[in-house]
């Protein structure tokens, strides 16, 4: 659930209106991520590898376990003849991405060094500049391409980040101080920028002849500094809510004549609004595109998703036996030099 959709907030304008249009056009649901308030790289690790980072020691980041070439969604695309550029408009050494991304199968990594006098907002490269770089990649790299981008503009801290004393909402009940209102308002300014740029990027994709599937997801809920108490006030301490972020699948006009997203999702047993653990998202993408054939591990993940869609340490698993089997598979895939030749069959739901 998007934080701005909480009934606690009343906005002068719907800050996520462009994103909500894409939800209608595409296919959306909720992702259960491994962290709350931070830990982008752990969510990346889960999505790209299919391994649940909280089953291993993810401190300081699960990327530290990627010390050699490691199979991932990116490497599957690369082995199928796709270009695999990655973009992050920050320093390449953060989370050791400049070392880890090539090991995961990315053939090119564009960091802030590859941005020529980019627009800044709040001291970081703006989403407008990041999406411009992504459009450049689409226009200059050969097809087919699996392009992957992490944005950075709306990174914490938010105090006076984009506007000093910002206020773009009213409260359902008096709770937040002026300083906390500023923090939330600045976060929402950044979220609105992302929603706008994402919609503009889909307009760009609709103007291109290549069939394209876009997958968008949130890495974690924001760290709000002194306003973190808001999460408790809104009941985020109950259940999994503090670990929930949105995901979206969207396809451009060029793909619609031969790719029915609704039917494809139905064949994958995913319904609108479903809740999935983050480590299933990459495998689901491969299944949608028919690229999981012969890939035993990703086929296993997609079968497990059908019976145990939310697998997390933050609550009892839907199927304890399936969770235990997956835990064994994870450690074997991560640590063993001789991976399992067969995988346990998920129980029939």
Short mmCIF file of C-alpha atoms in Angstrom, two decimals:
data_model
loop_
_atom_site.label_atom_id
_atom_site.label_comp_id
_atom_site.label_asym_id
_atom_site.label_seq_id
_atom_site.Cartn_x
_atom_site.Cartn_y
_atom_site.Cartn_z
CA UNK A 1 0.00 0.00 0.00
CA UNK A 2 1.33 3.45 -0.85
CA UNK A 3 1.85 5.50 2.33
CA UNK A 4 -0.04 8.45 0.85
CA UNK A 5 -3.19 6.29 0.53
CA UNK A 6 -3.52 6.03 4.29
CA UNK A 7 -6.78 7.74 5.41
CA UNK A 8 -4.71 9.76 7.88
CA UNK A 9 -3.66 12.06 4.99
CA UNK A 10 -5.81 14.51 3.04
CA UNK A 11 -3.98 15.93 0.02
CA UNK A 12 -4.60 19.13 -1.85
CA UNK A 13 -3.79 17.15 -5.02
CA UNK A 14 -3.50 13.37 -5.50
CA UNK A 15 0.27 13.03 -5.56
CA UNK A 16 0.20 9.55 -7.12
CA UNK A 17 -2.43 10.22 -9.80
CA UNK A 18 -0.05 9.33 -12.71
CA UNK A 19 0.93 6.06 -11.02
CA UNK A 20 -2.69 5.16 -10.38
CA UNK A 21 -3.40 5.49 -14.09
CA UNK A 22 -0.70 2.91 -14.72
CA UNK A 23 -2.26 0.61 -12.12
CA UNK A 24 -5.48 0.67 -14.14
CA UNK A 25 -3.63 0.03 -17.40
CA UNK A 26 -1.33 -2.61 -15.95
CA UNK A 27 -1.31 -5.20 -13.19
CA UNK A 28 -0.52 -4.35 -9.59
CA UNK A 29 -0.08 -5.99 -6.22
CA UNK A 30 1.80 -5.81 -2.95
CA UNK A 31 5.37 -6.92 -2.36
CA UNK A 32 6.57 -8.13 1.05
CA UNK A 33 10.15 -6.89 1.27
CA UNK A 34 12.86 -7.93 3.76
CA UNK A 35 13.44 -4.52 5.35
CA UNK A 36 11.66 -1.54 6.82
CA UNK A 37 13.00 2.00 6.61
CA UNK A 38 16.15 1.01 4.68
CA UNK A 39 18.07 -1.83 3.09
CA UNK A 40 17.55 -1.31 -0.64
CA UNK A 41 20.24 -3.83 -1.58
CA UNK A 42 18.53 -6.65 0.31
CA UNK A 43 15.32 -6.18 -1.68
CA UNK A 44 17.40 -6.05 -4.86
CA UNK A 45 19.16 -9.27 -3.85
CA UNK A 46 15.83 -11.00 -3.23
CA UNK A 47 14.25 -9.90 -6.51
CA UNK A 48 17.29 -10.65 -8.67
CA UNK A 49 18.43 -13.96 -7.16
CA UNK A 50 15.21 -15.51 -5.86
CA UNK A 51 16.89 -15.98 -2.46
CA UNK A 52 15.32 -14.57 0.69
CA UNK A 53 18.01 -12.38 2.25
CA UNK A 54 16.68 -12.68 5.81
CA UNK A 55 17.37 -16.43 5.80
CA UNK A 56 21.06 -15.59 5.62
CA UNK A 57 23.16 -12.98 7.42
CA UNK A 58 22.26 -9.82 5.45
CA UNK A 59 24.47 -7.48 7.49
CA UNK A 60 25.52 -5.01 6.22
CA UNK A 61 23.86 -6.22 3.00
CA UNK A 62 23.04 -9.56 1.37
CA UNK A 63 25.16 -8.47 -1.60
CA UNK A 64 28.22 -9.41 0.46
CA UNK A 65 27.40 -13.06 -0.29
CA UNK A 66 27.83 -12.49 -4.04
CA UNK A 67 31.59 -13.07 -4.31
CA UNK A 68 31.71 -14.80 -7.69
CA UNK A 69 29.51 -15.08 -10.80
CA UNK A 70 26.07 -15.94 -9.47
CA UNK A 71 22.88 -16.91 -11.34
CA UNK A 72 20.19 -14.25 -11.30
CA UNK A 73 17.36 -12.87 -13.38
CA UNK A 74 19.92 -10.66 -15.15
CA UNK A 75 22.15 -13.61 -16.07
CA UNK A 76 19.13 -15.51 -17.45
CA UNK A 77 18.31 -12.61 -19.76
CA UNK A 78 21.95 -12.27 -20.76
CA UNK A 79 22.17 -15.98 -21.61
CA UNK A 80 19.10 -15.51 -23.80
CA UNK A 81 20.81 -12.84 -25.90
CA UNK A 82 19.60 -9.71 -24.10
CA UNK A 83 21.72 -6.67 -23.38
CA UNK A 84 21.80 -6.17 -19.59
CA UNK A 85 22.55 -2.55 -18.64
CA UNK A 86 22.02 -1.38 -15.05
CA UNK A 87 21.63 2.23 -13.90
CA UNK A 88 22.07 3.75 -10.47
CA UNK A 89 22.57 7.55 -10.32
CA UNK A 90 24.72 7.29 -7.19
CA UNK A 91 28.21 6.09 -6.31
CA UNK A 92 29.04 2.64 -7.65
CA UNK A 93 30.78 1.59 -4.44
CA UNK A 94 27.60 1.91 -2.35
CA UNK A 95 26.48 -1.62 -1.38
CA UNK A 96 29.43 -2.76 -3.56
CA UNK A 97 27.16 -2.65 -6.61
CA UNK A 98 30.08 -2.01 -8.99
CA UNK A 99 31.46 -5.42 -8.00
CA UNK A 100 28.21 -7.28 -7.45
CA UNK A 101 26.23 -6.27 -10.54
CA UNK A 102 28.71 -7.81 -13.03
CA UNK A 103 28.69 -11.04 -10.99
CA UNK A 104 24.89 -11.12 -11.27
CA UNK A 105 25.05 -10.87 -15.05
CA UNK A 106 24.79 -7.15 -15.77
CA UNK A 107 26.96 -6.32 -18.78
CA UNK A 108 27.09 -2.57 -18.14
CA UNK A 109 26.70 -0.42 -15.03
CA UNK A 110 26.00 3.30 -15.39
CA UNK A 111 26.66 5.21 -12.16
CA UNK A 112 26.64 8.95 -11.47
CA UNK A 113 29.94 9.18 -13.38
CA UNK A 114 28.01 8.49 -16.60
CA UNK A 115 25.65 11.44 -16.09
CA UNK A 116 26.79 14.63 -17.82
CA UNK A 117 25.85 17.69 -15.70
CA UNK A 118 22.60 16.10 -14.52
CA UNK A 119 19.74 17.93 -12.88
CA UNK A 120 19.93 17.65 -9.09
CA UNK A 121 17.08 17.78 -6.64
CA UNK A 122 17.62 17.74 -2.91
CA UNK A 123 21.34 17.29 -3.53
CA UNK A 124 20.98 14.03 -5.49
CA UNK A 125 20.48 13.23 -9.17
CA UNK A 126 16.82 13.93 -9.92
CA UNK A 127 14.39 11.28 -11.09
CA UNK A 128 13.92 13.37 -14.24
CA UNK A 129 17.61 12.91 -15.06
CA UNK A 130 17.56 9.21 -14.12
CA UNK A 131 14.65 8.44 -16.43
CA UNK A 132 16.29 10.53 -19.17
CA UNK A 133 19.34 8.25 -18.86
CA UNK A 134 17.08 5.21 -19.08
CA UNK A 135 15.49 6.60 -22.27
CA UNK A 136 19.00 7.14 -23.65
CA UNK A 137 19.85 3.52 -22.94
CA UNK A 138 16.74 2.37 -24.81
CA UNK A 139 17.61 4.58 -27.77
CA UNK A 140 21.30 3.67 -28.04
CA UNK A 141 21.59 0.00 -26.99
CA UNK A 142 20.56 -2.81 -29.32
CA UNK A 143 17.45 -4.88 -28.67
CA UNK A 144 16.50 -7.03 -26.93
CA UNK A 145 17.46 -5.48 -23.62
CA UNK A 146 16.86 -6.16 -19.95
CA UNK A 147 17.40 -2.71 -18.44
CA UNK A 148 17.41 -2.31 -14.67
CA UNK A 149 17.36 1.00 -12.78
CA UNK A 150 17.37 2.05 -9.13
CA UNK A 151 16.52 5.71 -8.50
CA UNK A 152 17.97 7.78 -5.69
CA UNK A 153 16.31 11.23 -5.58
CA UNK A 154 13.85 10.36 -2.81
CA UNK A 155 16.45 8.95 -0.43
CA UNK A 156 16.32 9.88 3.24
CA UNK A 157 16.77 12.32 5.05
CA UNK A 158 13.71 14.40 4.20
CA UNK A 159 13.97 17.33 6.62
CA UNK A 160 13.63 20.48 4.46
CA UNK A 161 14.82 18.30 1.57
CA UNK A 162 13.03 19.83 -1.41
CA UNK A 163 11.09 22.67 0.23
CA UNK A 164 11.66 24.25 3.63
CA UNK A 165 8.56 24.04 5.79
CA UNK A 166 6.73 22.02 3.15
CA UNK A 167 3.10 21.15 3.72
CA UNK A 168 1.04 19.36 1.07
CA UNK A 169 -1.50 17.53 3.22
CA UNK A 170 -3.74 17.94 6.22
CA UNK A 171 -4.09 15.40 9.02
CA UNK A 172 -7.17 13.44 9.91
CA UNK A 173 -6.31 14.12 13.55
CA UNK A 174 -3.64 16.37 15.06
CA UNK A 175 -0.57 14.24 15.59
CA UNK A 176 2.42 15.42 13.58
CA UNK A 177 4.47 18.43 14.66
CA UNK A 178 5.37 21.09 12.04
CA UNK A 179 8.82 19.52 11.68
CA UNK A 180 7.32 16.06 11.15
CA UNK A 181 4.81 17.48 8.69
CA UNK A 182 7.75 18.92 6.75
CA UNK A 183 9.45 15.49 6.67
CA UNK A 184 6.36 13.72 5.34
CA UNK A 185 5.57 16.51 2.87
CA UNK A 186 9.08 16.39 1.42
CA UNK A 187 8.87 12.63 1.09
CA UNK A 188 5.57 13.02 -0.78
CA UNK A 189 7.12 15.63 -3.09
CA UNK A 190 9.71 13.04 -4.09
CA UNK A 191 7.08 10.32 -4.47
CA UNK A 192 5.06 12.60 -6.76
CA UNK A 193 8.15 13.19 -8.90
CA UNK A 194 8.69 9.43 -9.27
CA UNK A 195 5.04 8.87 -10.22
CA UNK A 196 5.18 11.62 -12.84
CA UNK A 197 8.46 10.46 -14.37
CA UNK A 198 7.31 6.85 -14.45
CA UNK A 199 4.16 7.85 -16.37
CA UNK A 200 6.23 9.96 -18.79
CA UNK A 201 8.53 6.99 -19.34
CA UNK A 202 5.59 4.73 -20.22
CA UNK A 203 4.45 7.39 -22.72
CA UNK A 204 7.93 7.14 -24.24
CA UNK A 205 7.67 3.34 -24.41
CA UNK A 206 4.28 3.58 -26.11
CA UNK A 207 5.98 5.54 -28.89
CA UNK A 208 8.50 2.80 -29.57
CA UNK A 209 8.06 -0.24 -31.85
CA UNK A 210 9.71 -2.79 -29.53
CA UNK A 211 7.33 -4.81 -27.34
CA UNK A 212 8.28 -3.93 -23.78
CA UNK A 213 7.29 -5.17 -20.33
CA UNK A 214 7.95 -2.76 -17.45
CA UNK A 215 8.26 -4.03 -13.88
CA UNK A 216 8.23 -1.43 -11.11
CA UNK A 217 8.58 -2.12 -7.38
CA UNK A 218 9.27 -0.35 -4.11
CA UNK A 219 12.34 -1.37 -2.14
CA UNK A 220 11.10 -0.45 1.37
CA UNK A 221 9.03 2.06 3.28
CA UNK A 222 10.87 5.34 3.88
CA UNK A 223 12.89 6.14 6.94
CA UNK A 224 11.19 9.23 8.35
CA UNK A 225 13.62 10.22 11.07
CA UNK A 226 11.78 11.87 13.99
CA UNK A 227 8.48 11.11 12.23
CA UNK A 228 9.00 7.33 12.36
CA UNK A 229 6.48 7.23 15.21
CA UNK A 230 3.82 7.79 12.56
CA UNK A 231 4.08 4.13 11.57
CA UNK A 232 2.98 3.03 15.02
CA UNK A 233 0.19 5.61 14.99
CA UNK A 234 -1.08 4.19 11.68
CA UNK A 235 -0.93 0.60 12.89
CA UNK A 236 2.03 -0.46 10.78
CA UNK A 237 3.38 -2.43 13.74
CA UNK A 238 0.65 -5.02 13.23
CA UNK A 239 1.17 -7.90 10.83
CA UNK A 240 3.35 -7.32 7.78
CA UNK A 241 2.25 -3.81 6.89
CA UNK A 242 5.60 -2.17 7.61
CA UNK A 243 7.20 -4.56 5.08
CA UNK A 244 4.71 -3.96 2.27
CA UNK A 245 5.46 -1.96 -0.88
CA UNK A 246 3.74 -1.78 -4.28
CA UNK A 247 4.66 -3.65 -7.44
CA UNK A 248 3.41 -3.02 -10.96
CA UNK A 249 3.58 -4.83 -14.30
CA UNK A 250 2.81 -2.74 -17.38
CA UNK A 251 3.25 -3.43 -21.11
CA UNK A 252 3.45 -0.95 -23.97
CA UNK A 253 1.13 -0.69 -26.97
CA UNK A 254 3.52 -2.58 -29.24
CA UNK A 255 3.22 -5.69 -27.06
CA UNK A 256 -0.56 -5.80 -26.76
CA UNK A 257 -1.23 -7.52 -30.09
CA UNK A 258 0.45 -10.72 -28.93
CA UNK A 259 0.87 -10.43 -25.15
CA UNK A 260 -2.22 -10.39 -22.95
CA UNK A 261 -0.96 -9.37 -19.52
CA UNK A 262 -4.17 -10.35 -17.71
CA UNK A 263 -4.19 -13.86 -19.20
CA UNK A 264 -0.46 -14.27 -18.63
CA UNK A 265 -0.86 -13.35 -14.96
CA UNK A 266 -3.83 -15.68 -14.66
CA UNK A 267 -1.76 -18.54 -16.03
CA UNK A 268 0.85 -17.72 -13.38
CA UNK A 269 -1.92 -17.84 -10.72
CA UNK A 270 -1.49 -14.20 -9.74
CA UNK A 271 -4.53 -11.98 -9.21
CA UNK A 272 -4.77 -8.21 -9.01
CA UNK A 273 -3.89 -7.01 -5.54
CA UNK A 274 -2.14 -10.24 -4.55
CA UNK A 275 0.59 -10.13 -1.94
CA UNK A 276 3.92 -11.78 -2.81
CA UNK A 277 7.30 -12.07 -1.13
CA UNK A 278 9.95 -10.04 -2.98
CA UNK A 279 12.10 -13.07 -3.81
CA UNK A 280 9.36 -14.33 -6.16
CA UNK A 281 9.19 -11.22 -8.34
CA UNK A 282 12.11 -12.02 -10.64
CA UNK A 283 11.03 -15.62 -11.15
CA UNK A 284 7.49 -14.46 -11.91
CA UNK A 285 8.87 -12.12 -14.58
CA UNK A 286 10.75 -15.01 -16.20
CA UNK A 287 7.64 -17.19 -16.19
CA UNK A 288 5.54 -14.42 -17.75
CA UNK A 289 8.02 -14.15 -20.62
CA UNK A 290 8.52 -17.90 -21.00
CA UNK A 291 12.17 -17.73 -19.98
CA UNK A 292 12.07 -20.09 -16.99
CA UNK A 293 12.04 -23.25 -19.13
CA UNK A 294 14.80 -25.64 -18.09
CA UNK A 295 15.70 -23.47 -15.11
CA UNK A 296 14.96 -25.82 -12.25
CA UNK A 297 15.42 -23.30 -9.45
CA UNK A 298 13.20 -20.60 -10.96
CA UNK A 299 10.56 -23.20 -11.86
CA UNK A 300 10.68 -24.36 -8.25
CA UNK A 301 10.23 -20.76 -7.05
CA UNK A 302 7.21 -20.27 -9.29
CA UNK A 303 5.67 -23.51 -8.03
CA UNK A 304 6.37 -22.52 -4.41
CA UNK A 305 4.78 -19.11 -4.98
CA UNK A 306 1.51 -20.81 -5.91
CA UNK A 307 1.31 -22.58 -2.55
CA UNK A 308 3.20 -20.19 -0.27
CA UNK A 309 2.98 -16.68 -1.80
CA UNK A 310 4.25 -14.92 1.34
CA UNK A 311 7.30 -16.46 2.94
CA UNK A 312 8.86 -14.31 5.64
CA UNK A 313 10.54 -14.50 9.03
CA UNK A 314 8.14 -11.83 10.33
CA UNK A 315 5.28 -14.21 10.88
CA UNK A 316 4.40 -17.90 10.68
CA UNK A 317 4.76 -19.19 7.10
CA UNK A 318 1.65 -20.29 5.26
CA UNK A 319 3.28 -23.71 4.95
CA UNK A 320 6.02 -24.56 7.44
CA UNK A 321 7.23 -27.60 5.49
CA UNK A 322 7.52 -25.62 2.26
CA UNK A 323 9.43 -22.90 4.13
CA UNK A 324 11.84 -25.46 5.61
CA UNK A 325 12.46 -27.03 2.20
CA UNK A 326 13.09 -23.62 0.65
CA UNK A 327 15.53 -22.76 3.44
CA UNK A 328 17.55 -25.88 2.53
CA UNK A 329 17.45 -25.04 -1.16
CA UNK A 330 18.59 -21.47 -0.48
CA UNK A 331 21.64 -22.54 1.49
CA UNK A 332 22.55 -25.15 -1.10
CA UNK A 333 22.31 -22.63 -3.93
CA UNK A 334 24.27 -19.99 -2.03
CA UNK A 335 26.99 -22.11 -0.45
CA UNK A 336 27.42 -25.42 -2.25
CA UNK A 337 29.82 -26.05 -5.11
CA UNK A 338 27.58 -28.93 -6.20
CA UNK A 339 24.00 -27.63 -6.31
CA UNK A 340 21.12 -30.00 -5.75
CA UNK A 341 20.17 -31.88 -8.91
CA UNK A 342 16.57 -32.19 -7.76
CA UNK A 343 14.40 -29.85 -5.74
CA UNK A 344 11.60 -30.64 -3.32
CA UNK A 345 8.11 -30.47 -4.77
CA UNK A 346 5.97 -27.76 -3.16
CA UNK A 347 2.81 -29.20 -1.63
CA UNK A 348 -0.34 -28.96 -3.71
CA UNK A 349 -2.60 -26.16 -2.49
#
